[in-house]
Amino acid sequence: MTLIAVVGTGYVGLSTGVGLAELGHEVTCVDIDANKISILNSGRTPIAEAGMDDALGRNLASKNISFSVDVQGSVRTADFVFLCLPTPQADDGSADMSFIFSVCESISSSLKKNAVLVNKSTVPVGSASLVKALLQRDDISVVSNPEFLRQGTALHDFLNPSRVVIGSDDQYAAEKVAELYSKVNAPILKMNAASAEALKYAANSFLATKLTFVNAIADICELVGADIFDVVEGLGLDSRIGSQFLNPGPGWGGSCFPKDTRALVKIAEENGYDFALLRGVIQTNDEHYERVAQRIIDSCDGVVDNKTLAVWGLTFKAHTDDLRDSPSIAILTILNNHGMSVKAYDPSAKGPYASIPWVEVCTSPIEACRDADVLAVLTEWPEFSVVEPTDVAEVLLGKHVIDGRNVLDREKWISAGFTYRGVGR
Ligand code: UGA
């Protein structure tokens, strides 16, 4: 049986560890956070990920997976060490590599002879070579194996990927990593490490660009009397464009797109290329938050400092519990700076997620609307679409609804007496 250590148990590390265990490997996941490790050892998952609880329980029972805080001890016997560490945005927009570098330094002398170090974190092009140099171990190969997992469906995406990318200048090591995925039904692309690292940034930046484009087209649709639903349907049927990732919204966010787009601009700049297109995408997305906020201000006749907004949805997208770089929070922050009060309902906003001091977190969509002046939908949780507008009409003071995700039934809300404003129509 292949022994694998996975360093870092965020949503990438946990999905990778549990996914590799599901594929039949023996995995130890390591993290410096002792509390998280004890939660995981007890069979509970600290993050909301579909299917994770069951898969974790199954693999703990079969002893395919274990959790530890002992990084040196865990890598000592591992044939493969997967790095799933954060690469947050540094002040200048570049990816901060300090977690990767410090773990590599600390494990270098403990790594088993001829082990393969597999990097899953999103890292600047050239990082595999830097890590290899840092390790000062000729017997250790470094392989880039970027992830394309979406939060919320990360375990499913790990086991059913569109492609497995393996980047290394060492063909033997690349082959060994490919074997780990032999039970996965997907094309395995082998390339050099720089290409794999570049591909990861290119994928996220392309998707962000696609969304910014569709958000701009939605705005234009509103100005010219077109309907984004019809436009998107017609766009998506062109297989060169594809129908996915065409839902207009309040702008993109989350823990990946904002930092990865900025990091790619920085990588390009450091190599003498001004990536004006991607800079424009980032700026347009930021301006999009402002436009959504302005739409809410306009619904209050331009004055919000004595008004209360009811908001449905705080997370950066549905089916996660993650508020990091959430468009909803960005828009609410703009409104709060204008003096607006906020009452919010989000199905997963519990515990620490409810702790934005100026947001009053409510226990239901209707409670959020009670005595508020205007309602805005900022995350596409399916449960919002089944709330009866007549129930909202009984508690909301005003009549304006801003549907920032196009999830409500426009005709029904208009029939209930609301002034409905969706996106792109
Ligand atoms: C993203 C990528 O989709 C993954 O492939 C990648 O592995 C991951 O980043 C990462 O680098 O780790 P994720 O951050 O989970 O995954 O979020 P997405 O599902 O891509 O959504 C990103 C943003 O776009 C969200 O704010 C979402 O609401 C928005 N979005 C997405 C739309 O506004 N419309 C859409 O049609 C799709």
Short mmCIF file of C-alpha atoms and ligand atoms in Angstrom, two decimals:
data_model
loop_
_atom_site.label_atom_id
_atom_site.label_comp_id
_atom_site.label_asym_id
_atom_site.label_seq_id
_atom_site.Cartn_x
_atom_site.Cartn_y
_atom_site.Cartn_z
CA MET A 1 0.00 0.00 0.00
CA THR A 2 1.26 3.47 -0.87
CA LEU A 3 1.81 5.72 2.14
CA ILE A 4 0.88 9.34 1.63
CA ALA A 5 1.20 12.37 3.91
CA VAL A 6 -0.97 15.40 3.16
CA VAL A 7 0.23 18.60 4.80
CA GLY A 8 -2.59 21.11 5.40
CA THR A 9 -6.24 20.22 6.05
CA GLY A 10 -8.10 23.14 4.50
CA TYR A 11 -10.71 22.29 1.91
CA VAL A 12 -8.04 21.35 -0.66
CA GLY A 13 -5.98 19.26 1.79
CA LEU A 14 -8.98 17.51 3.31
CA SER A 15 -10.54 16.73 -0.08
CA THR A 16 -7.17 15.51 -1.35
CA GLY A 17 -6.54 13.36 1.73
CA VAL A 18 -10.02 11.83 1.85
CA GLY A 19 -10.05 11.48 -1.95
CA LEU A 20 -6.71 9.62 -1.98
CA ALA A 21 -7.99 7.38 0.82
CA GLU A 22 -11.13 6.67 -1.24
CA LEU A 23 -8.79 5.60 -4.06
CA GLY A 24 -7.31 2.99 -1.70
CA HIS A 25 -4.16 4.70 -0.47
CA GLU A 26 -3.12 4.98 3.17
CA VAL A 27 -3.14 8.64 4.08
CA THR A 28 -2.05 10.70 7.07
CA CYS A 29 -3.28 14.29 7.03
CA VAL A 30 -1.27 16.74 9.09
CA ASP A 31 -2.07 20.22 10.35
CA ILE A 32 -0.62 22.54 12.97
CA ASP A 33 -4.16 23.26 14.22
CA ALA A 34 -4.56 20.69 17.03
CA ASN A 35 -8.24 21.53 17.49
CA LYS A 36 -9.00 20.79 13.84
CA ILE A 37 -7.07 17.52 14.02
CA SER A 38 -9.01 16.37 17.05
CA ILE A 39 -12.33 17.26 15.35
CA LEU A 40 -11.27 15.25 12.27
CA ASN A 41 -10.08 12.28 14.34
CA SER A 42 -13.52 12.18 15.95
CA GLY A 43 -15.06 11.82 12.48
CA ARG A 44 -16.45 15.32 12.13
CA THR A 45 -15.59 17.76 9.32
CA PRO A 46 -14.83 21.38 10.19
CA ILE A 47 -15.91 22.60 6.72
CA ALA A 48 -19.12 22.22 4.70
CA GLU A 49 -18.31 19.87 1.82
CA ALA A 50 -20.83 17.58 0.14
CA GLY A 51 -20.23 13.89 0.88
CA MET A 52 -17.26 14.56 3.14
CA ASP A 53 -18.78 13.32 6.42
CA ASP A 54 -19.64 9.90 4.98
CA ALA A 55 -16.32 9.45 3.19
CA LEU A 56 -14.38 10.55 6.26
CA GLY A 57 -16.24 8.10 8.52
CA ARG A 58 -15.75 5.26 6.05
CA ASN A 59 -12.00 5.83 5.71
CA LEU A 60 -11.43 6.36 9.42
CA ALA A 61 -13.19 3.03 10.05
CA SER A 62 -11.08 1.22 7.43
CA LYS A 63 -7.95 2.97 8.80
CA ASN A 64 -7.16 4.32 5.33
CA ILE A 65 -6.93 7.79 6.85
CA SER A 66 -5.59 9.25 10.07
CA PHE A 67 -4.92 12.76 11.32
CA SER A 68 -1.92 14.10 13.17
CA VAL A 69 -0.16 17.27 14.28
CA ASP A 70 3.24 15.60 13.91
CA VAL A 71 4.47 16.74 10.50
CA GLN A 72 8.01 15.32 10.77
CA GLY A 73 6.77 11.97 12.05
CA SER A 74 4.15 11.74 9.31
CA VAL A 75 6.50 12.45 6.41
CA ARG A 76 9.20 10.06 7.70
CA THR A 77 7.46 6.98 6.28
CA ALA A 78 5.54 8.59 3.40
CA ASP A 79 6.31 7.71 -0.22
CA PHE A 80 4.48 10.87 -1.32
CA VAL A 81 4.06 14.15 0.55
CA PHE A 82 1.29 16.40 -0.78
CA LEU A 83 1.56 20.09 0.11
CA CYS A 84 -1.90 21.65 0.41
CA LEU A 85 -0.94 24.90 2.09
CA PRO A 86 -2.36 28.39 1.79
CA THR A 87 -0.69 30.88 -0.55
CA PRO A 88 -2.48 34.06 0.52
CA GLN A 89 -2.21 37.35 -1.28
CA ALA A 90 0.78 39.45 -0.19
CA ASP A 91 0.52 43.25 -0.02
CA ASP A 92 1.86 43.65 -3.57
CA GLY A 93 -0.65 41.16 -5.04
CA SER A 94 1.85 38.31 -5.34
CA ALA A 95 1.31 34.89 -3.75
CA ASP A 96 2.82 34.66 -0.27
CA MET A 97 4.95 31.50 -0.27
CA SER A 98 6.00 31.62 3.38
CA PHE A 99 3.87 28.63 4.48
CA ILE A 100 5.29 26.45 1.68
CA PHE A 101 8.88 27.49 2.31
CA SER A 102 8.73 27.07 6.07
CA VAL A 103 7.13 23.60 5.85
CA CYS A 104 9.72 22.52 3.24
CA GLU A 105 12.54 23.68 5.49
CA SER A 106 11.08 21.90 8.49
CA ILE A 107 10.49 18.55 6.75
CA SER A 108 13.54 18.39 4.49
CA SER A 109 15.71 16.22 6.71
CA SER A 110 12.76 14.00 7.75
CA LEU A 111 11.59 13.04 4.24
CA LYS A 112 11.91 9.34 3.43
CA LYS A 113 14.65 8.49 0.91
CA ASN A 114 13.41 8.91 -2.70
CA ALA A 115 10.06 10.36 -1.60
CA VAL A 116 8.10 12.52 -4.05
CA LEU A 117 6.96 15.97 -2.92
CA VAL A 118 3.70 16.85 -4.69
CA ASN A 119 2.56 20.45 -4.65
CA LYS A 120 -1.21 21.07 -4.84
CA SER A 121 -1.15 24.68 -3.62
CA THR A 122 -1.53 27.43 -6.21
CA VAL A 123 2.02 28.76 -6.55
CA PRO A 124 3.90 31.13 -8.85
CA VAL A 125 5.54 29.69 -11.92
CA GLY A 126 8.99 28.47 -10.97
CA SER A 127 8.04 27.40 -7.44
CA ALA A 128 8.77 23.69 -8.05
CA SER A 129 12.39 24.58 -8.84
CA LEU A 130 12.61 26.88 -5.79
CA VAL A 131 11.23 24.15 -3.53
CA LYS A 132 13.62 21.59 -5.00
CA ALA A 133 16.56 23.90 -4.30
CA LEU A 134 15.31 24.64 -0.79
CA LEU A 135 15.08 20.96 0.14
CA GLN A 136 18.78 20.34 -0.60
CA ARG A 137 17.98 16.67 -1.18
CA ASP A 138 19.06 15.14 -4.52
CA ASP A 139 16.92 12.05 -3.93
CA ILE A 140 13.62 13.98 -3.58
CA SER A 141 11.59 14.79 -6.71
CA VAL A 142 9.17 17.71 -6.79
CA VAL A 143 5.97 17.45 -8.84
CA SER A 144 3.32 20.10 -9.46
CA ASN A 145 -0.21 18.64 -9.36
CA PRO A 146 -2.58 21.64 -9.31
CA GLU A 147 -6.17 21.23 -8.16
CA PHE A 148 -9.30 22.42 -9.93
CA LEU A 149 -11.70 21.67 -7.07
CA ARG A 150 -14.69 23.88 -6.43
CA GLN A 151 -15.56 24.52 -2.81
CA GLY A 152 -18.75 22.73 -1.83
CA THR A 153 -18.18 19.92 -4.33
CA ALA A 154 -14.45 19.48 -3.74
CA LEU A 155 -14.50 15.75 -2.91
CA HIS A 156 -16.69 14.96 -5.91
CA ASP A 157 -14.38 17.06 -8.11
CA PHE A 158 -11.31 15.25 -6.76
CA LEU A 159 -12.75 11.85 -7.64
CA ASN A 160 -14.32 12.99 -10.94
CA PRO A 161 -11.89 15.54 -12.36
CA SER A 162 -12.05 16.93 -15.88
CA ARG A 163 -8.29 16.31 -16.05
CA VAL A 164 -5.36 15.40 -13.80
CA VAL A 165 -2.38 17.67 -14.39
CA ILE A 166 1.09 16.44 -13.47
CA GLY A 167 3.99 18.82 -13.96
CA SER A 168 7.55 17.67 -13.48
CA ASP A 169 10.86 17.61 -15.22
CA ASP A 170 11.42 14.15 -13.70
CA GLN A 171 9.49 11.66 -15.85
CA TYR A 172 9.88 8.81 -13.39
CA ALA A 173 8.37 10.85 -10.53
CA ALA A 174 5.57 12.09 -12.81
CA GLU A 175 4.75 8.47 -13.70
CA LYS A 176 4.64 7.49 -10.01
CA VAL A 177 2.21 10.35 -9.24
CA ALA A 178 0.08 9.39 -12.26
CA GLU A 179 -0.22 5.85 -10.83
CA LEU A 180 -1.85 7.29 -7.69
CA TYR A 181 -4.73 8.38 -9.94
CA SER A 182 -5.02 5.11 -11.89
CA LYS A 183 -8.58 4.52 -10.63
CA VAL A 184 -9.70 7.98 -11.73
CA ASN A 185 -11.46 8.20 -15.07
CA ALA A 186 -9.94 11.35 -16.57
CA PRO A 187 -7.22 12.36 -19.01
CA ILE A 188 -3.83 12.62 -17.31
CA LEU A 189 -1.81 15.50 -18.73
CA LYS A 190 1.95 15.39 -18.15
CA MET A 191 3.95 18.53 -18.72
CA ASN A 192 6.83 20.42 -17.19
CA ALA A 193 6.35 21.99 -13.76
CA ALA A 194 6.23 25.57 -15.06
CA SER A 195 3.40 24.69 -17.47
CA ALA A 196 1.35 23.02 -14.71
CA GLU A 197 1.83 26.05 -12.45
CA ALA A 198 0.89 28.46 -15.27
CA LEU A 199 -2.13 26.34 -16.23
CA LYS A 200 -3.65 26.67 -12.77
CA TYR A 201 -3.51 30.48 -12.87
CA ALA A 202 -4.71 30.51 -16.48
CA ALA A 203 -7.77 28.37 -15.63
CA ASN A 204 -8.93 30.53 -12.71
CA SER A 205 -8.20 33.77 -14.56
CA PHE A 206 -10.06 32.60 -17.66
CA LEU A 207 -13.12 31.68 -15.59
CA ALA A 208 -13.02 35.04 -13.79
CA THR A 209 -12.75 36.78 -17.16
CA LYS A 210 -15.74 34.84 -18.48
CA LEU A 211 -17.83 35.92 -15.48
CA THR A 212 -16.79 39.55 -15.74
CA PHE A 213 -17.71 39.45 -19.42
CA VAL A 214 -21.16 38.03 -18.71
CA ASN A 215 -21.74 40.53 -15.89
CA ALA A 216 -20.88 43.36 -18.31
CA ILE A 217 -23.21 41.93 -20.97
CA ALA A 218 -25.94 41.73 -18.30
CA ASP A 219 -25.48 45.42 -17.51
CA ILE A 220 -25.64 46.24 -21.22
CA CYS A 221 -28.78 44.10 -21.62
CA GLU A 222 -30.49 46.27 -19.01
CA LEU A 223 -29.52 49.43 -20.86
CA VAL A 224 -30.72 48.26 -24.28
CA GLY A 225 -33.85 46.33 -23.27
CA ALA A 226 -32.40 42.84 -23.88
CA ASP A 227 -32.84 39.84 -21.57
CA ILE A 228 -29.66 38.15 -20.30
CA PHE A 229 -31.49 34.81 -19.95
CA ASP A 230 -32.06 34.69 -23.71
CA VAL A 231 -28.61 36.01 -24.51
CA VAL A 232 -26.88 33.47 -22.26
CA GLU A 233 -28.93 30.58 -23.63
CA GLY A 234 -27.89 31.50 -27.14
CA LEU A 235 -24.25 31.99 -26.13
CA GLY A 236 -24.05 28.69 -24.27
CA LEU A 237 -25.28 26.62 -27.20
CA ASP A 238 -22.14 27.59 -29.09
CA SER A 239 -19.82 24.78 -27.97
CA ARG A 240 -16.83 27.07 -28.42
CA ILE A 241 -18.24 29.23 -25.61
CA GLY A 242 -19.92 26.55 -23.46
CA SER A 243 -22.95 26.95 -21.22
CA GLN A 244 -21.25 26.77 -17.82
CA PHE A 245 -20.10 29.76 -15.80
CA LEU A 246 -22.49 32.14 -17.54
CA ASN A 247 -24.75 33.07 -14.62
CA PRO A 248 -24.53 36.82 -14.02
CA GLY A 249 -24.36 37.87 -10.39
CA PRO A 250 -23.00 40.44 -7.97
CA GLY A 251 -19.41 39.79 -9.12
CA TRP A 252 -17.06 36.89 -8.47
CA GLY A 253 -15.27 36.27 -5.19
CA GLY A 254 -14.09 33.51 -2.87
CA SER A 255 -10.74 32.41 -1.61
CA CYS A 256 -9.27 31.73 -5.08
CA PHE A 257 -10.28 34.02 -7.97
CA PRO A 258 -9.41 37.35 -6.30
CA LYS A 259 -5.95 36.25 -5.15
CA ASP A 260 -5.11 34.16 -8.21
CA THR A 261 -6.03 36.83 -10.76
CA ARG A 262 -3.94 39.39 -8.87
CA ALA A 263 -1.05 36.93 -8.57
CA LEU A 264 -1.10 36.26 -12.33
CA VAL A 265 -1.00 39.99 -13.07
CA LYS A 266 2.04 40.16 -10.76
CA ILE A 267 3.74 37.12 -12.33
CA ALA A 268 3.24 38.65 -15.78
CA GLU A 269 4.54 42.05 -14.60
CA GLU A 270 7.66 40.49 -13.05
CA ASN A 271 8.35 38.86 -16.38
CA GLY A 272 7.90 42.05 -18.39
CA TYR A 273 4.29 41.61 -19.58
CA ASP A 274 1.60 44.11 -18.70
CA PHE A 275 -1.52 41.92 -18.44
CA ALA A 276 -3.87 44.85 -19.08
CA LEU A 277 -6.76 42.53 -19.95
CA LEU A 278 -6.67 40.78 -16.57
CA ARG A 279 -6.09 44.06 -14.71
CA GLY A 280 -9.25 45.31 -16.42
CA VAL A 281 -11.17 42.21 -15.37
CA ILE A 282 -10.21 42.72 -11.72
CA GLN A 283 -11.06 46.41 -11.81
CA THR A 284 -14.38 45.78 -13.59
CA ASN A 285 -15.30 43.19 -10.96
CA ASP A 286 -14.55 45.65 -8.16
CA GLU A 287 -16.65 48.29 -9.96
CA HIS A 288 -19.42 45.72 -10.33
CA TYR A 289 -19.69 45.48 -6.52
CA GLU A 290 -20.07 49.28 -6.48
CA ARG A 291 -22.79 49.13 -9.14
CA VAL A 292 -24.80 46.55 -7.19
CA ALA A 293 -24.46 48.68 -4.03
CA GLN A 294 -25.55 51.76 -6.01
CA ARG A 295 -28.62 49.89 -7.25
CA ILE A 296 -29.62 49.31 -3.62
CA ILE A 297 -28.95 52.95 -2.75
CA ASP A 298 -31.05 54.07 -5.75
CA SER A 299 -33.94 51.92 -4.51
CA CYS A 300 -33.89 54.09 -1.36
CA ASP A 301 -33.97 57.32 -3.42
CA GLY A 302 -30.24 57.85 -2.92
CA VAL A 303 -30.21 58.13 0.89
CA VAL A 304 -29.48 55.06 3.04
CA ASP A 305 -27.96 56.35 6.29
CA ASN A 306 -31.26 55.85 8.12
CA LYS A 307 -32.30 52.77 6.18
CA THR A 308 -32.07 49.03 6.83
CA LEU A 309 -31.24 46.45 4.19
CA ALA A 310 -32.53 42.89 4.46
CA VAL A 311 -29.99 40.66 2.76
CA TRP A 312 -30.39 37.02 1.79
CA GLY A 313 -26.99 35.35 1.44
CA LEU A 314 -23.58 36.14 2.92
CA THR A 315 -21.36 33.31 1.61
CA PHE A 316 -19.39 33.84 -1.61
CA LYS A 317 -21.59 31.27 -3.36
CA ALA A 318 -24.24 28.76 -2.31
CA HIS A 319 -23.42 25.40 -0.68
CA THR A 320 -20.36 26.66 1.20
CA ASP A 321 -19.93 28.23 4.61
CA ASP A 322 -17.12 30.45 3.39
CA LEU A 323 -17.24 34.24 3.67
CA ARG A 324 -13.71 34.85 2.40
CA ASP A 325 -13.76 37.60 -0.25
CA SER A 326 -17.51 37.19 -0.55
CA PRO A 327 -19.12 39.62 -3.03
CA SER A 328 -22.01 39.89 -0.57
CA ILE A 329 -19.70 41.15 2.19
CA ALA A 330 -17.95 43.55 -0.23
CA ILE A 331 -21.30 45.06 -1.24
CA LEU A 332 -22.59 45.22 2.35
CA THR A 333 -19.35 46.95 3.39
CA ILE A 334 -19.91 49.67 0.78
CA LEU A 335 -23.49 50.14 2.03
CA ASN A 336 -22.41 50.14 5.67
CA ASN A 337 -19.90 52.88 4.82
CA HIS A 338 -22.89 54.88 3.57
CA GLY A 339 -24.52 54.38 6.96
CA MET A 340 -26.98 51.64 6.00
CA SER A 341 -27.93 49.02 8.62
CA VAL A 342 -27.91 45.37 7.58
CA LYS A 343 -30.06 42.42 8.66
CA ALA A 344 -28.94 39.17 7.06
CA TYR A 345 -30.01 35.59 6.70
CA ASP A 346 -27.70 32.90 5.35
CA PRO A 347 -28.33 29.15 5.75
CA SER A 348 -24.72 28.48 6.70
CA ALA A 349 -23.88 31.65 8.60
CA LYS A 350 -23.39 30.21 12.06
CA GLY A 351 -20.81 30.62 14.82
CA PRO A 352 -17.82 32.61 13.63
CA TYR A 353 -19.51 33.31 10.32
CA ALA A 354 -22.11 35.37 12.09
CA SER A 355 -19.57 37.65 13.71
CA ILE A 356 -19.38 40.67 11.39
CA PRO A 357 -20.17 43.28 14.05
CA TRP A 358 -22.35 45.53 11.91
CA VAL A 359 -24.46 42.71 10.42
CA GLU A 360 -27.45 41.56 12.45
CA VAL A 361 -27.67 37.87 11.59
CA CYS A 362 -31.25 36.56 11.55
CA THR A 363 -32.59 33.03 11.80
CA SER A 364 -34.84 33.03 8.72
CA PRO A 365 -35.37 34.97 5.48
CA ILE A 366 -38.56 36.48 6.87
CA GLU A 367 -36.90 37.61 10.13
CA ALA A 368 -34.24 39.40 8.06
CA CYS A 369 -37.00 41.31 6.26
CA ARG A 370 -38.90 42.35 9.38
CA ASP A 371 -38.96 46.18 9.54
CA ALA A 372 -36.24 46.46 6.87
CA ASP A 373 -36.66 48.94 4.02
CA VAL A 374 -35.40 46.97 1.04
CA LEU A 375 -34.49 43.35 0.25
CA ALA A 376 -31.41 42.21 -1.69
CA VAL A 377 -30.50 38.63 -2.67
CA LEU A 378 -26.72 38.27 -2.92
CA THR A 379 -26.08 34.49 -2.75
CA GLU A 380 -27.96 31.91 -4.84
CA TRP A 381 -29.15 29.56 -2.05
CA PRO A 382 -32.05 27.54 -3.55
CA GLU A 383 -34.23 28.04 -0.46
CA PHE A 384 -34.63 31.74 -1.29
CA SER A 385 -36.61 30.97 -4.42
CA VAL A 386 -39.40 29.27 -2.42
CA VAL A 387 -40.05 32.08 0.06
CA GLU A 388 -43.54 33.46 -0.57
CA PRO A 389 -43.40 37.14 -1.56
CA THR A 390 -46.74 37.69 0.20
CA ASP A 391 -45.05 36.64 3.50
CA VAL A 392 -42.25 39.14 2.83
CA ALA A 393 -44.81 41.86 2.02
CA GLU A 394 -46.24 41.49 5.53
CA VAL A 395 -42.94 42.34 7.27
CA LEU A 396 -40.84 44.45 4.85
CA LEU A 397 -41.49 48.19 5.15
CA GLY A 398 -40.63 49.02 1.53
CA LYS A 399 -41.51 47.49 -1.83
CA HIS A 400 -38.13 47.15 -3.55
CA VAL A 401 -36.42 43.80 -4.18
CA ILE A 402 -32.96 43.63 -5.73
CA ASP A 403 -32.34 40.08 -6.94
CA GLY A 404 -28.58 40.04 -7.44
CA ARG A 405 -28.56 36.36 -8.49
CA ASN A 406 -31.77 36.07 -10.55
CA VAL A 407 -33.11 33.36 -8.23
CA LEU A 408 -36.57 34.77 -7.51
CA ASP A 409 -39.66 34.34 -9.70
CA ARG A 410 -39.92 37.84 -11.14
CA GLU A 411 -43.62 37.66 -12.14
CA LYS A 412 -44.65 36.31 -8.74
CA TRP A 413 -42.87 39.09 -6.88
CA ILE A 414 -44.33 41.77 -9.15
CA SER A 415 -47.80 40.26 -8.66
CA ALA A 416 -47.28 40.51 -4.90
CA GLY A 417 -46.77 44.26 -5.30
CA PHE A 418 -42.97 44.49 -5.33
CA THR A 419 -40.74 46.52 -7.57
CA TYR A 420 -38.44 43.74 -8.74
CA ARG A 421 -34.99 44.37 -10.15
CA GLY A 422 -32.96 41.36 -11.31
CA VAL A 423 -29.67 41.22 -13.19
CA GLY A 424 -29.54 41.80 -16.92
CA ARG A 425 -33.23 42.07 -17.73
C1 UGA B 1 -12.60 28.12 -8.15
C2 UGA B 1 -12.49 27.31 -9.44
O1 UGA B 1 -13.79 27.17 -10.04
C3 UGA B 1 -11.91 25.92 -9.17
O2 UGA B 1 -11.75 25.21 -10.39
C4 UGA B 1 -10.54 26.10 -8.48
O3 UGA B 1 -9.96 24.85 -8.17
C5 UGA B 1 -10.73 26.88 -7.19
O4 UGA B 1 -11.29 28.18 -7.53
C6 UGA B 1 -9.37 27.04 -6.55
O5 UGA B 1 -8.49 27.65 -7.17
O6 UGA B 1 -9.13 26.44 -5.49
P1 UGA B 1 -14.32 28.20 -6.10
O7 UGA B 1 -13.46 29.28 -5.50
O8 UGA B 1 -14.82 27.11 -5.22
O9 UGA B 1 -13.54 27.45 -7.30
O10 UGA B 1 -15.57 28.97 -6.70
P2 UGA B 1 -16.40 28.94 -8.07
O11 UGA B 1 -17.46 27.93 -8.01
O12 UGA B 1 -15.49 28.90 -9.22
O13 UGA B 1 -17.07 30.39 -7.98
C7 UGA B 1 -16.26 31.57 -7.94
C8 UGA B 1 -17.13 32.82 -7.94
O14 UGA B 1 -17.80 32.96 -9.19
C9 UGA B 1 -18.22 32.82 -6.87
O15 UGA B 1 -18.30 34.10 -6.29
C10 UGA B 1 -19.48 32.46 -7.65
O16 UGA B 1 -20.68 32.93 -7.07
C11 UGA B 1 -19.19 33.15 -8.97
N1 UGA B 1 -19.96 32.59 -10.12
C12 UGA B 1 -19.68 31.33 -10.55
C13 UGA B 1 -20.92 33.37 -10.75
O17 UGA B 1 -21.17 34.54 -10.37
N2 UGA B 1 -21.60 32.84 -11.83
C14 UGA B 1 -21.34 31.60 -12.28
O18 UGA B 1 -21.99 31.19 -13.31
C15 UGA B 1 -20.36 30.82 -11.64
#
